[in-house]
Amino acid sequence: MASPLSSELVFLILQFLEEENFKETIHMLERESGFFFNMRYLEEMVKNGEWDEVEKYISGYTKVEDNRYSMKIYFEIKKQKYLEALDRKDGAKALEILVKDLKVFSAFNEDLFKEIALLLTLDNFRENEQLSTYGDTNSARAIMLTELKKLIEANPVFRDKLTFPSLKSSRLRSLINQSLNWQHQLCKNPKPHPDIKTLFVDHTCGPSQPIGAHALSPVTNPLMGTISRPPGFPPLGALFPYQTAPTAPLPTNLTGWMTNPAVARASPSSGPISLIPPSISAIPKRARTPPGNGPAVDFQSADSEHVPKRTRASGTSDEISVQVNLTPVYVSPVGYSGQSSSSSEDLPKAVMMTLNQGSAVKSMDFHPTQQIQLLVGTNAGEFLLWDLSSREKLTQRNFKVWDLGACSMPLQTTLTNDYTASVNRVTWNPDGTFFGVAYSKNIVQIYSYHGGADIRNHLEIEAHNGSVNDLAFSYPNKTLSIVTCGDDRLIKVWNAVTGEKQNQLEGHEAPVFCVCPHFKENIQFIFSTATDGNIKAWLYDNMGSRLDYAAPGHSPSAMAYSDDGTRLFSCGTNKEGQSFMVEWNESEGAIKRMYNGLGKRANRPVQFDTTKNRYIVAGDEWLIKYWNMDNASVLLVSDAEGGLPASPCVRFNLEGILLAVSTSDNGIKILANSDGVRVLKPMENRSSAVKTSALTTSGATVTANATGGPSVMDIVTTTPPLTMTNTENQNSVERPRTGDEATDKSRMWKVTEISEPSHCRCLRIPDNTSSAMRVTRLMYTNSGHGVLALAANAVHKLWKWQKTDHNSTEKATASVAPQLWQPTSGILMTNDISDTNTEDSIACFALSKNDSYVASASGGKISLFNMMTFKTMTTFMPTPPAATFLLFHPRDNNIIAVGMDDSSIHIYNVRVDEVKTKLKGHHKRVTGLAFSTVLNVLVSSGADSQLFVWNTDGWEKQTSRQLQIPGGRVAAPFADTHVQFHHDQKHLLVVHGTQIAIYEAPKLECLKQWGPREASGAITHAAYSCDSQTIYVTFEDGSIDILTASTLRLRCRVSPTSYLPANPKPRVYPLVVAAHPSEPNQFALGLTDGGVCLFEPLESEGKWGSAPGVEGGAGPSTSAVAAAANATDQV
């Protein structure tokens, strides 16, 4: 690899050649050195149709097999050359191009090659429908040039090669003159007017040589005109396995699904090769997934690996799906390991329980994060929320219009005559903070969910005239929206926050049966089906459908994507009772596969669902039928121990370990696989015996330990400001009493003390490296399959759990030890630490949503690492100031919020290598950041104990608040303050050395505050569990407190004796705690001795804070404590 000075010398030579007008030599050197790609030269060649020269020039920088961008670059060039030969009626030349140039692409898509070859048989290739818009040669070249530019700018091979450095004119001449002057100064007998005749040897003055070198006159002709500055490096997705949207599989023939060309050209096309002119692109497809993405398949760079993730509900993805082949390859979501094998043993078949509903089930949906919670809608108009762990209904609501006066007069009349309705659809939004209910009478109701039984009215919309048949959540324009359809033949899109109607899509000639939002490359669209069997696709533009085709048998069909968003399925039943389930090539409207085994006498539409990117399930003929997606034949049939209706409702949970099935007696059966059994069994066996007693003293709440005497003070307030009273035995907040306190006082709860290793499952993660530096940052991978730690020496460590007989899910668990993972190269992910003292520096890191790369800093530049190869992809933002906190924008993976040690916040765009804006308000370093996508705000916290709220639309400051330090406590001068949003995206956890507090954004009203006992020392860190029901708090004495999040009550205390050796020297304690992304009762600690410990409750308990069975004095001790005076525990 050339040194930086060598490459700079090439640039100087290029400038000199330009000034001397050596045109051919310039471009030869550009191509042979590969240091600079001259986009202006490319434009000239393309406009002149010099295709051989174009290929020759580009070959100096990339080969066709380098990556998918390079392949598409070469394909577009050869395709254009072929079409121009056909346009000139030069059949012989076209045949030569086909055989010599385009034949190579037949290995990747033989059908496409055959279609291209067929163009030779046409008198005018514009007779082909997809080429009908091909204009004259000049316009076609202009369109093709635009596409080439986009592909080149997005191609990582061309990174840093598109900008010529800024040089003073005649820089090489100036350097030579400086050298000659220096040589002349070293002459023993310098002459006033030296006669310099050669540069081949060093200058020396001869006897007659005068002193003073004659400066060569500079040439002022610059090398280039103004060159637009390209991104500092390509979009993250160009470098890593994911980008801002999934990429569609390669079309297999010329029939394409077209969009508005202007829309298609809005972003670089990195999609598959096709015959369609670059100005016309296929409408992309989008899985019903939350912000996260489904992987498709295409070519990657050498540093990329395919890392799929599984999601279900509709949303916006900020990550790019990179492909590894040109034919569709479907990968199951197994984190880092790539594709895994699956068998029918993975399917949930064992009946674990039956829930008694009371009314016939119409629709079901599992909570996306709390996956043992099931939302159900019935034909009686009620919806219910079940907790499968307790088999209890958390809540149940009957059909009721919230504001009858706001309804239209026809609806009021209808409801006056018949105040009944059935539920047609229930569904959660992607993060589980909202759910929607669609009724058979005009109405859609949206509820906000705050955990447990806390469900609140959010929106009521009179959405349609007649039955609302379906609803779904989506994210057009990065705004949470609701898509509905109804008997009035309309599809409508509503703002999920305000209820305002955003779009109305018209065109169906029959009632609309189903809607399925999706997106690709930031183009949002909706599939819809009608009762007459017609299927349409729409953009959010009120300009009519973009695609129309018929479902098999003209059956009203439900549509759904596989979890990774790469495969589209539909299932429907026609008037004759015959059912059809198919997989679609949605870009063509063609059936890719029709599945066998469905009955022919269904009395209602057959419901279906998919899971694990591999399996399909349908309820049909009083049975549950399973298919492998890649096989048309039925894989497995089950009667679930009998009692099923003719066409039962079916629904998988997110991980596919549980399956809910409706029964003929208005119940629901829950089926599980081996992993689901393990999830549900401990909860069934959990002891319900609770021994409680109450202590009250001076109106304060005191938690006593087993040995007697107060040990924990739960401080909860709703009324600032706070004043603390300190006595020998109490530490509490004085606050006004509420009317509900008398009732609350009667409530009892217990604190479980865990003091022995046998009282919980604890795993100290094995580490065979010599480094024992303290762990400063810790997080789980988003897949839950690994733990990533950053040590004080700026080195990252990644542990992964492998699939074993004892851990079939590969998820992190305290029961199985993980492996310290490194790539085959053996390199380490080490942050830049030049000119920094790692002991004093503040470390920070942020992980991309698909676990494919990490941004990290340890007092130096921010490094961007590929998580598969550990290679440093780039570094940016040199110090000072140093980064102290990093956070990716939840909807745009190219935006990073960077907290700095100079108290500012930089909003940095990785794609263009530019700080977009700086936020100033803090007085000390920034120590915490948190985005809310519901409120569209960024909350920051600092070592100055201040909180700020910034609007993410214009980055203006909205609110600020000084943290309330409890009386009698003194904050350290540079105490870190951390922030984390509850999953409702409105309530904010604030962590400080003196307290845990809950604030409500965006006004930053303090709702609750909790202070630790003094014996524990300062709080070092805290974090919500993944379901936001629990808070894990760590202390300087090594203890861990586990709080109920809704009340800030202490449920459980983990003593350091349960996981640390006695009296360790030096003192060891946790610096950071991380919660598992999908297991609410699992957390990990990063310790001062460099260790990482994983914690889970005993399998017999299932969660923290349950009273264990005690035999012979063994087991955790349970302390009796009084009920809190201001709140109740949330079940």
Coordinates of N, CA and C in Angstrom, one line a residue, residues 944-1081:
D944 N -23.1 18.4 35.1 CA -23.6 19.6 35.9 C -25.0 19.3 36.5
S945 N -25.4 18.0 36.4 CA -26.7 17.6 37.0 C -27.9 18.3 36.4
Q946 N -27.8 18.7 35.1 CA -28.9 19.3 34.4 C -29.4 18.4 33.3
L947 N -30.7 18.6 33.0 CA -31.4 17.9 31.9 C -31.8 18.9 30.9
F948 N -31.7 18.6 29.6 CA -32.2 19.4 28.5 C -33.0 18.6 27.6
V949 N -34.1 19.2 27.0 CA -34.9 18.6 26.0 C -34.7 19.4 24.7
W950 N -34.3 18.7 23.6 CA -34.1 19.3 22.3 C -35.1 18.8 21.3
N951 N -35.7 19.6 20.6 CA -36.6 19.2 19.5 C -35.8 18.7 18.3
T952 N -36.0 17.4 17.9 CA -35.2 16.8 16.8 C -35.6 17.3 15.4
D953 N -36.6 18.1 15.3 CA -37.0 18.6 14.0 C -36.1 19.8 13.6
G954 N -35.9 20.7 14.5 CA -35.1 21.9 14.3 C -33.9 22.0 15.2
W955 N -33.8 21.1 16.2 CA -32.8 21.0 17.2 C -32.8 22.3 18.1
E956 N -34.0 22.8 18.3 CA -34.1 23.9 19.3 C -34.3 23.3 20.7
K957 N -33.8 24.1 21.7 CA -33.9 23.7 23.1 C -35.4 24.0 23.5
Q958 N -36.0 23.0 24.1 CA -37.4 23.1 24.5 C -37.5 23.4 26.0
T959 N -36.8 22.6 26.8 CA -36.9 22.7 28.3 C -35.6 22.3 28.9
S960 N -35.4 22.8 30.1 CA -34.2 22.4 30.9 C -34.6 22.3 32.3
R961 N -33.9 21.5 33.1 CA -34.3 21.3 34.4 C -33.0 20.9 35.2
Q962 N -32.8 21.6 36.4 CA -31.7 21.2 37.3 C -32.2 20.0 38.1
L963 N -31.4 19.0 38.2 CA -31.7 17.8 39.0 C -31.8 18.2 40.4
Q964 N -32.9 17.7 41.1 CA -33.1 18.0 42.5 C -32.3 17.0 43.3
I965 N -31.3 17.5 44.0 CA -30.4 16.7 44.9 C -31.1 16.6 46.2
P966 N -31.4 15.4 46.7 CA -32.0 15.3 48.0 C -31.3 16.0 49.1
G967 N -32.1 16.5 50.1 CA -31.4 17.2 51.2 C -30.5 16.3 52.0
G968 N -29.4 16.8 52.5 CA -28.5 16.0 53.2 C -27.5 15.3 52.3
R969 N -27.6 15.4 51.0 CA -26.7 14.7 50.1 C -26.0 15.7 49.3
V970 N -24.8 15.4 48.9 CA -24.0 16.3 48.1 C -23.5 15.6 46.9
A971 N -23.8 16.2 45.7 CA -23.4 15.6 44.5 C -21.9 15.8 44.2
A972 N -21.2 14.8 43.7 CA -19.8 15.0 43.3 C -19.7 16.1 42.2
P973 N -18.6 16.8 42.2 CA -18.5 18.0 41.2 C -18.7 17.5 39.8
F974 N -18.3 16.3 39.5 CA -18.4 15.8 38.1 C -19.2 14.5 38.0
A975 N -20.3 14.4 38.8 CA -21.0 13.2 38.9 C -21.8 13.0 37.5
D976 N -21.6 11.8 37.0 CA -22.3 11.4 35.8 C -23.8 11.3 36.0
T977 N -24.6 11.8 35.1 CA -26.0 11.7 35.1 C -26.4 11.0 33.8
H978 N -27.2 9.9 34.0 CA -27.6 9.1 32.8 C -29.1 9.2 32.6
V979 N -29.5 9.0 31.4 CA -31.0 9.1 31.1 C -31.3 7.9 30.2
Q980 N -32.5 7.4 30.3 CA -33.0 6.3 29.5 C -34.5 6.4 29.4
F981 N -35.1 6.3 28.2 CA -36.6 6.4 28.1 C -37.2 5.1 28.4
H982 N -38.3 5.1 29.1 CA -39.3 4.0 29.3 C -39.7 3.6 27.9
H983 N -40.2 2.4 27.7 CA -40.6 2.0 26.4 C -41.8 2.7 25.9
D984 N -42.5 3.5 26.8 CA -43.6 4.3 26.3 C -43.1 5.6 25.6
Q985 N -41.7 5.8 25.7 CA -41.1 6.9 25.1 C -41.5 8.3 25.6
K986 N -42.1 8.3 26.8 CA -42.5 9.5 27.4 C -42.0 9.7 28.8
H987 N -41.8 8.6 29.6 CA -41.3 8.7 30.9 C -39.8 8.4 30.9
L988 N -39.1 9.2 31.6 CA -37.6 9.2 31.5 C -37.0 8.7 32.9
L989 N -36.1 7.7 32.8 CA -35.3 7.3 34.0 C -34.1 8.2 34.0
V990 N -33.9 8.8 35.2 CA -32.7 9.6 35.4 C -31.9 9.0 36.5
V991 N -30.6 8.8 36.2 CA -29.7 8.1 37.2 C -28.6 9.0 37.6
H992 N -28.5 9.2 38.9 CA -27.5 10.1 39.5 C -26.9 9.4 40.7
G993 N -25.7 9.8 41.1 CA -25.1 9.1 42.2 C -25.9 9.2 43.5
T994 N -26.8 10.2 43.6 CA -27.6 10.3 44.8 C -29.0 9.8 44.7
Q995 N -29.4 9.4 43.5 CA -30.9 9.1 43.4 C -31.2 8.4 42.1
I996 N -32.4 7.8 42.1 CA -33.0 7.4 40.8 C -34.3 8.2 40.8
A997 N -34.6 8.8 39.6 CA -35.8 9.6 39.5 C -36.5 9.3 38.2
I998 N -37.8 9.5 38.2 CA -38.6 9.3 37.0 C -39.2 10.7 36.6
Y999 N -38.9 11.1 35.4 CA -39.4 12.4 34.9 C -40.4 12.1 33.7
E1000 N -41.3 13.1 33.5 CA -42.1 13.0 32.3 C -41.7 14.0 31.3
A1001 N -41.4 13.6 30.1 CA -41.0 14.5 29.0 C -42.2 14.9 28.2
P1002 N -42.2 16.0 27.5 CA -41.0 16.9 27.4 C -40.9 18.0 28.5
K1003 N -41.9 18.1 29.4 CA -41.8 19.2 30.4 C -40.9 18.9 31.5
L1004 N -40.4 17.7 31.6 CA -39.4 17.3 32.6 C -40.0 17.6 34.0
E1005 N -41.2 17.1 34.2 CA -41.8 17.1 35.6 C -41.3 15.9 36.3
C1006 N -40.8 16.1 37.5 CA -40.3 15.0 38.3 C -41.5 14.3 39.0
L1007 N -41.7 13.0 38.6 CA -42.9 12.2 39.1 C -42.5 11.4 40.4
K1008 N -41.3 10.8 40.4 CA -40.9 10.0 41.5 C -39.4 10.1 41.7
Q1009 N -39.0 9.9 43.0 CA -37.6 9.9 43.3 C -37.3 8.9 44.3
W1010 N -36.1 8.3 44.2 CA -35.8 7.2 45.1 C -34.3 7.4 45.5
G1011 N -34.0 7.3 46.8 CA -32.6 7.5 47.3 C -32.2 6.2 47.9
P1012 N -30.9 5.9 47.8 CA -30.4 4.6 48.4 C -30.0 4.8 49.9
R1013 N -29.9 3.8 50.6 CA -29.4 3.8 51.9 C -27.9 4.3 51.9
E1014 N -27.5 4.9 52.9 CA -26.1 5.5 52.9 C -25.1 4.4 52.9
A1015 N -25.4 3.2 53.5 CA -24.4 2.2 53.6 C -24.0 1.6 52.3
S1016 N -24.9 1.8 51.3 CA -24.6 1.3 49.9 C -23.6 2.1 49.2
G1017 N -23.3 3.4 49.6 CA -22.5 4.3 48.9 C -23.3 4.9 47.7
A1018 N -22.6 5.5 46.8 CA -23.2 6.2 45.7 C -23.7 5.2 44.7
I1019 N -24.7 5.6 43.9 CA -25.2 4.8 42.8 C -24.2 4.9 41.7
T1020 N -23.8 3.8 41.1 CA -22.8 3.8 40.0 C -23.5 3.8 38.6
H1021 N -24.6 3.1 38.6 CA -25.3 3.0 37.3 C -26.7 2.4 37.5
A1022 N -27.6 2.5 36.5 CA -28.9 1.9 36.6 C -29.5 1.8 35.2
A1023 N -30.4 0.9 35.0 CA -31.0 0.7 33.7 C -32.4 0.0 33.8
Y1024 N -33.3 0.4 32.9 CA -34.5 -0.3 32.8 C -34.3 -1.7 32.2
S1025 N -35.2 -2.6 32.7 CA -35.3 -3.9 32.0 C -35.9 -3.7 30.6
C1026 N -35.8 -4.7 29.7 CA -36.3 -4.5 28.4 C -37.8 -4.2 28.3
D1027 N -38.6 -4.6 29.3 CA -40.0 -4.3 29.3 C -40.3 -3.1 30.1
S1028 N -39.3 -2.4 30.6 CA -39.5 -1.2 31.4 C -40.3 -1.4 32.7
Q1029 N -40.4 -2.6 33.1 CA -41.1 -2.9 34.4 C -40.2 -2.9 35.6
T1030 N -38.9 -3.0 35.4 CA -37.9 -3.2 36.4 C -36.8 -2.3 36.2
I1031 N -36.2 -1.8 37.3 CA -35.0 -1.0 37.2 C -33.9 -1.7 38.0
Y1032 N -32.7 -1.9 37.4 CA -31.6 -2.5 38.0 C -30.6 -1.4 38.4
V1033 N -30.2 -1.3 39.7 CA -29.4 -0.2 40.3 C -28.2 -0.8 40.9
T1034 N -27.0 -0.3 40.6 CA -25.7 -0.8 41.1 C -25.1 0.2 42.0
F1035 N -24.3 -0.2 43.0 CA -23.8 0.7 44.0 C -22.3 0.4 44.2
E1036 N -21.7 1.4 44.9 CA -20.2 1.3 45.1 C -19.8 0.2 46.1
D1037 N -20.8 -0.3 46.9 CA -20.4 -1.4 47.8 C -20.6 -2.7 47.2
G1038 N -20.9 -2.7 45.9 CA -21.1 -4.0 45.1 C -22.5 -4.6 45.1
S1039 N -23.4 -4.0 45.9 CA -24.8 -4.5 45.9 C -25.6 -4.0 44.7
I1040 N -26.6 -4.8 44.4 CA -27.5 -4.4 43.3 C -29.0 -4.4 43.9
D1041 N -29.7 -3.3 43.7 CA -31.1 -3.2 44.0 C -31.9 -3.3 42.8
I1042 N -33.0 -4.1 43.0 CA -33.9 -4.3 41.9 C -35.3 -3.7 42.3
L1043 N -35.7 -2.7 41.5 CA -36.9 -1.9 41.8 C -38.0 -2.2 40.9
T1044 N -39.2 -2.0 41.4 CA -40.4 -2.0 40.5 C -40.5 -0.6 39.9
A1045 N -40.4 -0.6 38.6 CA -40.3 0.7 37.9 C -41.5 1.7 38.1
S1046 N -42.7 1.1 38.2 CA -43.8 2.0 38.2 C -43.9 2.7 39.6
T1047 N -43.4 2.1 40.6 CA -43.5 2.7 42.0 C -42.2 3.0 42.6
L1048 N -41.1 2.6 42.0 CA -39.7 2.7 42.6 C -39.6 2.0 44.0
R1049 N -40.4 0.9 44.1 CA -40.2 0.1 45.3 C -39.1 -0.9 45.1
L1050 N -38.4 -1.1 46.2 CA -37.4 -2.2 46.2 C -38.1 -3.5 46.3
R1051 N -37.7 -4.4 45.3 CA -38.3 -5.8 45.3 C -37.3 -6.8 45.8
C1052 N -36.0 -6.5 45.4 CA -35.0 -7.5 45.6 C -33.6 -6.8 45.8
R1053 N -32.8 -7.4 46.7 CA -31.4 -6.9 46.8 C -30.5 -8.0 46.6
V1054 N -29.5 -7.8 45.7 CA -28.4 -8.8 45.5 C -27.2 -8.3 46.2
S1055 N -26.7 -9.1 47.2 CA -25.6 -8.7 48.0 C -24.3 -9.1 47.2
P1056 N -23.2 -8.3 47.4 CA -22.0 -8.7 46.7 C -21.4 -10.1 47.1
T1057 N -21.8 -10.6 48.3 CA -21.4 -11.9 48.7 C -21.9 -13.0 47.8
S1058 N -22.9 -12.7 47.0 CA -23.5 -13.7 46.1 C -22.7 -13.9 44.8
Y1059 N -21.8 -13.0 44.5 CA -21.1 -13.1 43.2 C -19.7 -12.7 43.3
L1060 N -19.2 -12.1 44.4 CA -17.8 -11.7 44.6 C -17.1 -12.4 45.7
P1061 N -15.8 -12.7 45.6 CA -15.1 -13.3 46.7 C -15.1 -12.4 48.0
A1062 N -14.9 -13.0 49.1 CA -15.0 -12.2 50.3 C -13.8 -11.3 50.4
N1063 N -14.0 -10.0 50.7 CA -13.0 -9.0 50.9 C -12.0 -8.9 49.8
P1064 N -12.4 -8.7 48.6 CA -11.5 -8.6 47.5 C -10.6 -7.4 47.6
K1065 N -9.3 -7.6 47.2 CA -8.3 -6.5 47.2 C -7.8 -6.3 45.8
P1066 N -7.9 -5.1 45.2 CA -8.6 -3.9 45.8 C -10.1 -4.2 45.7
R1067 N -10.9 -3.2 46.2 CA -12.3 -3.3 46.3 C -12.9 -3.5 44.9
V1068 N -13.8 -4.4 44.7 CA -14.5 -4.6 43.4 C -15.9 -4.3 43.5
Y1069 N -16.4 -3.6 42.5 CA -17.8 -3.2 42.4 C -18.2 -3.0 41.0
P1070 N -19.5 -3.0 40.7 CA -20.0 -2.8 39.3 C -20.0 -1.3 38.9
L1071 N -19.5 -1.0 37.7 CA -19.5 0.3 37.2 C -20.6 0.6 36.2
V1072 N -21.1 -0.5 35.6 CA -22.2 -0.4 34.6 C -23.0 -1.6 34.7
V1073 N -24.3 -1.4 34.4 CA -25.3 -2.5 34.3 C -26.0 -2.4 32.9
A1074 N -26.2 -3.6 32.3 CA -26.9 -3.6 31.0 C -28.0 -4.7 31.1
A1075 N -29.2 -4.4 30.6 CA -30.4 -5.3 30.6 C -30.5 -6.0 29.3
H1076 N -30.8 -7.3 29.3 CA -31.0 -8.1 28.1 C -32.1 -7.5 27.3
P1077 N -32.0 -7.5 25.9 CA -33.0 -6.8 25.1 C -34.3 -7.5 25.0
S1078 N -34.4 -8.7 25.4 CA -35.7 -9.4 25.3 C -36.1 -10.3 26.5
E1079 N -35.1 -10.5 27.4 CA -35.4 -11.2 28.6 C -35.4 -10.2 29.8
P1080 N -36.6 -9.9 30.3 CA -36.7 -8.8 31.3 C -36.1 -9.1 32.6
N1081 N -35.8 -10.4 32.9 CA -35.2 -10.7 34.2 C -33.7 -11.1 34.1

